[in-house]
Tab-separated table of C-alpha atoms in Angstrom:
chain	number	residue	atom	x	y	z
K	1	UNK	CA	71.734	119.715	-83.627
K	2	UNK	CA	73.756	122.772	-84.527
K	3	UNK	CA	76.967	121.131	-83.318
K	4	UNK	CA	76.426	117.560	-84.551
K	5	UNK	CA	74.122	118.196	-87.493
K	6	UNK	CA	71.095	116.236	-88.503
K	7	UNK	CA	70.858	112.554	-87.669
K	8	UNK	CA	71.429	110.401	-90.723
K	9	UNK	CA	68.536	107.980	-91.023
K	10	UNK	CA	68.658	104.742	-92.942
K	11	UNK	CA	65.474	103.576	-94.517
K	12	UNK	CA	63.989	100.262	-93.466
K	13	UNK	CA	63.849	99.284	-97.120
K	14	UNK	CA	67.637	99.289	-97.483
K	15	UNK	CA	68.079	97.241	-94.302
K	16	UNK	CA	65.487	94.707	-95.457
K	17	UNK	CA	67.140	94.537	-98.897
K	18	UNK	CA	70.534	93.840	-97.353
K	19	UNK	CA	69.133	91.142	-95.056
K	20	UNK	CA	67.046	89.477	-97.769
K	21	UNK	CA	69.854	89.685	-100.328
K	22	UNK	CA	72.322	88.087	-97.973
K	23	UNK	CA	69.950	85.352	-96.821
K	24	UNK	CA	68.994	84.729	-100.446
K	25	UNK	CA	72.642	84.406	-101.477
K	26	UNK	CA	73.311	82.009	-98.602
K	27	UNK	CA	70.292	79.851	-99.451
K	28	UNK	CA	71.042	79.768	-103.179
K	29	UNK	CA	74.684	78.907	-102.541
K	30	UNK	CA	73.847	76.152	-100.079
K	31	UNK	CA	71.106	74.832	-102.374
K	32	UNK	CA	73.552	74.537	-105.262
K	33	UNK	CA	75.967	72.666	-103.020
K	34	UNK	CA	73.235	70.255	-101.892
K	35	UNK	CA	71.979	69.650	-105.418
K	36	UNK	CA	75.427	68.814	-106.700
K	37	UNK	CA	76.253	66.636	-103.705
K	38	UNK	CA	73.134	64.528	-104.185
K	39	UNK	CA	73.930	63.546	-107.789
K	40	UNK	CA	77.715	63.683	-107.627
K	41	UNK	CA	78.563	59.995	-108.087
K	42	UNK	CA	76.646	59.679	-111.379
K	43	UNK	CA	78.701	62.333	-113.197
K	44	UNK	CA	81.863	61.743	-115.256
K	45	UNK	CA	85.120	63.386	-114.189
K	46	UNK	CA	84.887	66.091	-116.887
K	47	UNK	CA	81.287	66.870	-115.898
K	48	UNK	CA	82.351	67.102	-112.261
K	49	UNK	CA	85.057	69.641	-113.130
K	50	UNK	CA	82.611	71.741	-115.156
K	51	UNK	CA	80.031	71.581	-112.361
K	52	UNK	CA	82.698	72.390	-109.781
K	53	UNK	CA	83.891	75.497	-111.566
K	54	UNK	CA	80.574	76.756	-112.983
K	55	UNK	CA	79.252	78.261	-109.703
K	56	UNK	CA	82.610	79.920	-109.147
K	57	UNK	CA	82.558	81.477	-112.631
K	58	UNK	CA	78.930	82.553	-112.173
K	59	UNK	CA	79.782	84.134	-108.820
K	60	UNK	CA	82.723	86.003	-110.303
K	61	UNK	CA	80.579	87.187	-113.187
K	62	UNK	CA	77.977	88.484	-110.739
K	63	UNK	CA	80.683	90.225	-108.711
K	64	UNK	CA	82.059	91.974	-111.807
K	65	UNK	CA	78.533	92.978	-112.823
K	66	UNK	CA	77.830	94.425	-109.374
K	67	UNK	CA	81.094	96.357	-109.345
K	68	UNK	CA	80.408	97.683	-112.835
K	69	UNK	CA	76.663	98.400	-112.756
K	70	UNK	CA	75.763	98.746	-109.062
K	71	UNK	CA	78.859	99.841	-107.142
K	72	UNK	CA	76.809	101.814	-104.600
K	73	UNK	CA	74.413	98.991	-103.700
K	74	UNK	CA	75.387	97.496	-100.357
K	75	UNK	CA	72.797	94.730	-100.704
K	76	UNK	CA	74.162	93.558	-104.060
K	77	UNK	CA	77.753	93.759	-102.839
K	78	UNK	CA	77.110	91.802	-99.639
K	79	UNK	CA	74.958	89.177	-101.351
K	80	UNK	CA	77.324	88.624	-104.258
K	81	UNK	CA	80.427	88.526	-102.067
K	82	UNK	CA	78.776	86.030	-99.706
K	83	UNK	CA	77.701	83.828	-102.609
K	84	UNK	CA	81.183	83.945	-104.139
K	85	UNK	CA	82.780	83.144	-100.763
K	86	UNK	CA	80.689	79.989	-100.478
K	87	UNK	CA	81.358	79.005	-104.078
K	88	UNK	CA	85.127	79.310	-103.596
K	89	UNK	CA	84.951	76.789	-100.768
K	90	UNK	CA	82.643	74.487	-102.708
K	91	UNK	CA	84.870	74.573	-105.807
K	92	UNK	CA	88.014	73.805	-103.823
K	93	UNK	CA	86.327	70.901	-102.061
K	94	UNK	CA	84.816	69.454	-105.231
K	95	UNK	CA	88.001	69.677	-107.300
K	96	UNK	CA	90.004	68.168	-104.428
K	97	UNK	CA	87.520	65.330	-104.153
K	98	UNK	CA	87.402	64.714	-107.914
K	99	UNK	CA	91.174	64.500	-108.322
K	100	UNK	CA	91.909	63.015	-104.857
K	101	UNK	CA	94.184	65.880	-103.869
K	102	UNK	CA	95.664	65.057	-100.459
K	103	UNK	CA	95.270	67.408	-97.546
K	104	UNK	CA	93.655	67.848	-94.191
K	105	UNK	CA	90.806	70.010	-92.971
K	106	UNK	CA	93.129	72.728	-91.716
K	107	UNK	CA	94.819	73.117	-95.099
K	108	UNK	CA	91.452	73.281	-96.865
K	109	UNK	CA	90.078	75.930	-94.511
K	110	UNK	CA	93.223	78.060	-94.653
K	111	UNK	CA	93.340	77.931	-98.471
K	112	UNK	CA	89.668	78.877	-98.658
K	113	UNK	CA	90.105	81.776	-96.249
K	114	UNK	CA	93.124	83.160	-98.107
K	115	UNK	CA	91.162	83.113	-101.356
K	116	UNK	CA	88.201	85.068	-99.964
K	117	UNK	CA	90.212	87.834	-98.266
K	118	UNK	CA	90.364	89.946	-101.475
K	119	UNK	CA	86.557	89.877	-101.651
K	120	UNK	CA	86.377	91.711	-98.344
K	121	UNK	CA	88.375	94.626	-99.685
K	122	UNK	CA	87.315	94.660	-103.346
K	123	UNK	CA	83.592	94.386	-102.608
K	124	UNK	CA	83.776	96.214	-99.253
K	125	UNK	CA	81.658	93.418	-97.791
K	126	UNK	CA	81.472	92.512	-94.128
K	127	UNK	CA	79.895	89.059	-94.363
K	128	UNK	CA	82.889	87.549	-96.181
K	129	UNK	CA	84.983	89.139	-93.424
K	130	UNK	CA	82.811	87.348	-90.874
K	131	UNK	CA	83.156	84.088	-92.828
K	132	UNK	CA	86.925	84.628	-92.882
K	133	UNK	CA	87.094	85.184	-89.131
K	134	UNK	CA	84.962	82.105	-88.450
K	135	UNK	CA	87.129	80.076	-90.829
K	136	UNK	CA	90.400	81.238	-89.302
K	137	UNK	CA	89.016	80.428	-85.869
K	138	UNK	CA	88.032	76.946	-87.065
K	139	UNK	CA	91.489	76.530	-88.600
K	140	UNK	CA	93.244	77.420	-85.355
K	141	UNK	CA	90.855	75.124	-83.491
K	142	UNK	CA	91.852	72.234	-85.738
K	143	UNK	CA	95.417	72.682	-84.456
K	144	UNK	CA	94.546	72.812	-80.756
K	145	UNK	CA	97.141	70.124	-80.064
K	146	UNK	CA	99.864	72.117	-81.873
K	147	UNK	CA	100.132	75.532	-80.182
K	148	UNK	CA	102.906	76.687	-82.536
K	149	UNK	CA	100.426	76.674	-85.432
K	150	UNK	CA	97.387	77.754	-83.414
K	151	UNK	CA	99.107	80.965	-82.302
K	152	UNK	CA	99.117	82.073	-85.955
K	153	UNK	CA	95.436	82.859	-85.430
K	154	UNK	CA	96.309	86.377	-84.285
K	155	UNK	CA	98.197	87.545	-87.388
K	156	UNK	CA	95.598	85.855	-89.592
K	157	UNK	CA	92.767	87.605	-87.755
K	158	UNK	CA	94.630	90.910	-88.051
K	159	UNK	CA	94.242	90.723	-91.841
K	160	UNK	CA	90.603	91.802	-91.422
K	161	UNK	CA	91.345	94.616	-88.965
K	162	UNK	CA	91.654	97.377	-91.642
K	163	UNK	CA	88.215	96.436	-93.000
K	164	UNK	CA	86.797	96.407	-89.478
K	165	UNK	CA	88.171	99.893	-88.780
K	166	UNK	CA	86.884	101.129	-92.148
K	167	UNK	CA	83.409	99.728	-91.389
K	168	UNK	CA	83.358	101.420	-87.988
K	169	UNK	CA	84.363	104.767	-89.489
K	170	UNK	CA	81.946	104.583	-92.411
K	171	UNK	CA	78.769	103.367	-90.790
K	172	UNK	CA	78.886	102.508	-87.124
K	173	UNK	CA	75.172	101.888	-86.542
K	174	UNK	CA	74.393	99.498	-89.384
K	175	UNK	CA	73.720	95.794	-89.275
K	176	UNK	CA	76.887	95.031	-91.283
K	177	UNK	CA	79.073	96.726	-88.716
K	178	UNK	CA	77.165	95.092	-85.889
K	179	UNK	CA	77.715	91.612	-87.358
K	180	UNK	CA	81.428	92.111	-87.985
K	181	UNK	CA	81.816	93.668	-84.518
K	182	UNK	CA	80.075	90.714	-82.895
K	183	UNK	CA	82.285	88.217	-84.753
K	184	UNK	CA	85.428	90.217	-83.848
K	185	UNK	CA	84.414	90.246	-80.187
K	186	UNK	CA	83.721	86.525	-80.107
């Protein structure tokens, strides 16, 4: 104890808040996507654009609020960044579908992943990093028959490495670091 100092304990309340906040953000984001998808064909094109961009604007507003009012809250940062990550993908898909923008699954996934990378570093959130790694893996898997493109997985995955190292140095025994470590290993 004299050499290492006291053991830093994390309260169960903060762990439960992070887990519940993240699960809540995931469920709310997926619920919004399902609600819009169910009634999509009945809306006009202008209404579709407004509905496509509204969750994205709400997510960005929440992210700015968290960075301004609660910059120390890990639960708020993780939940908001996860919600915004999902809303970026939903907005891209809905706008592409509304205006019949051509493209394949690989292009969609790569565009989505590039747009959520700043969230990882601005919000210092590990779940968007995990979403990014899963997305980049899915992107490289969609090009399994084209090894020249699939090999780009490694530089794309390396984009998250500074966040991974930061997370390991900051808080090695937390659930955030465990999740990002598990995704990096897989």
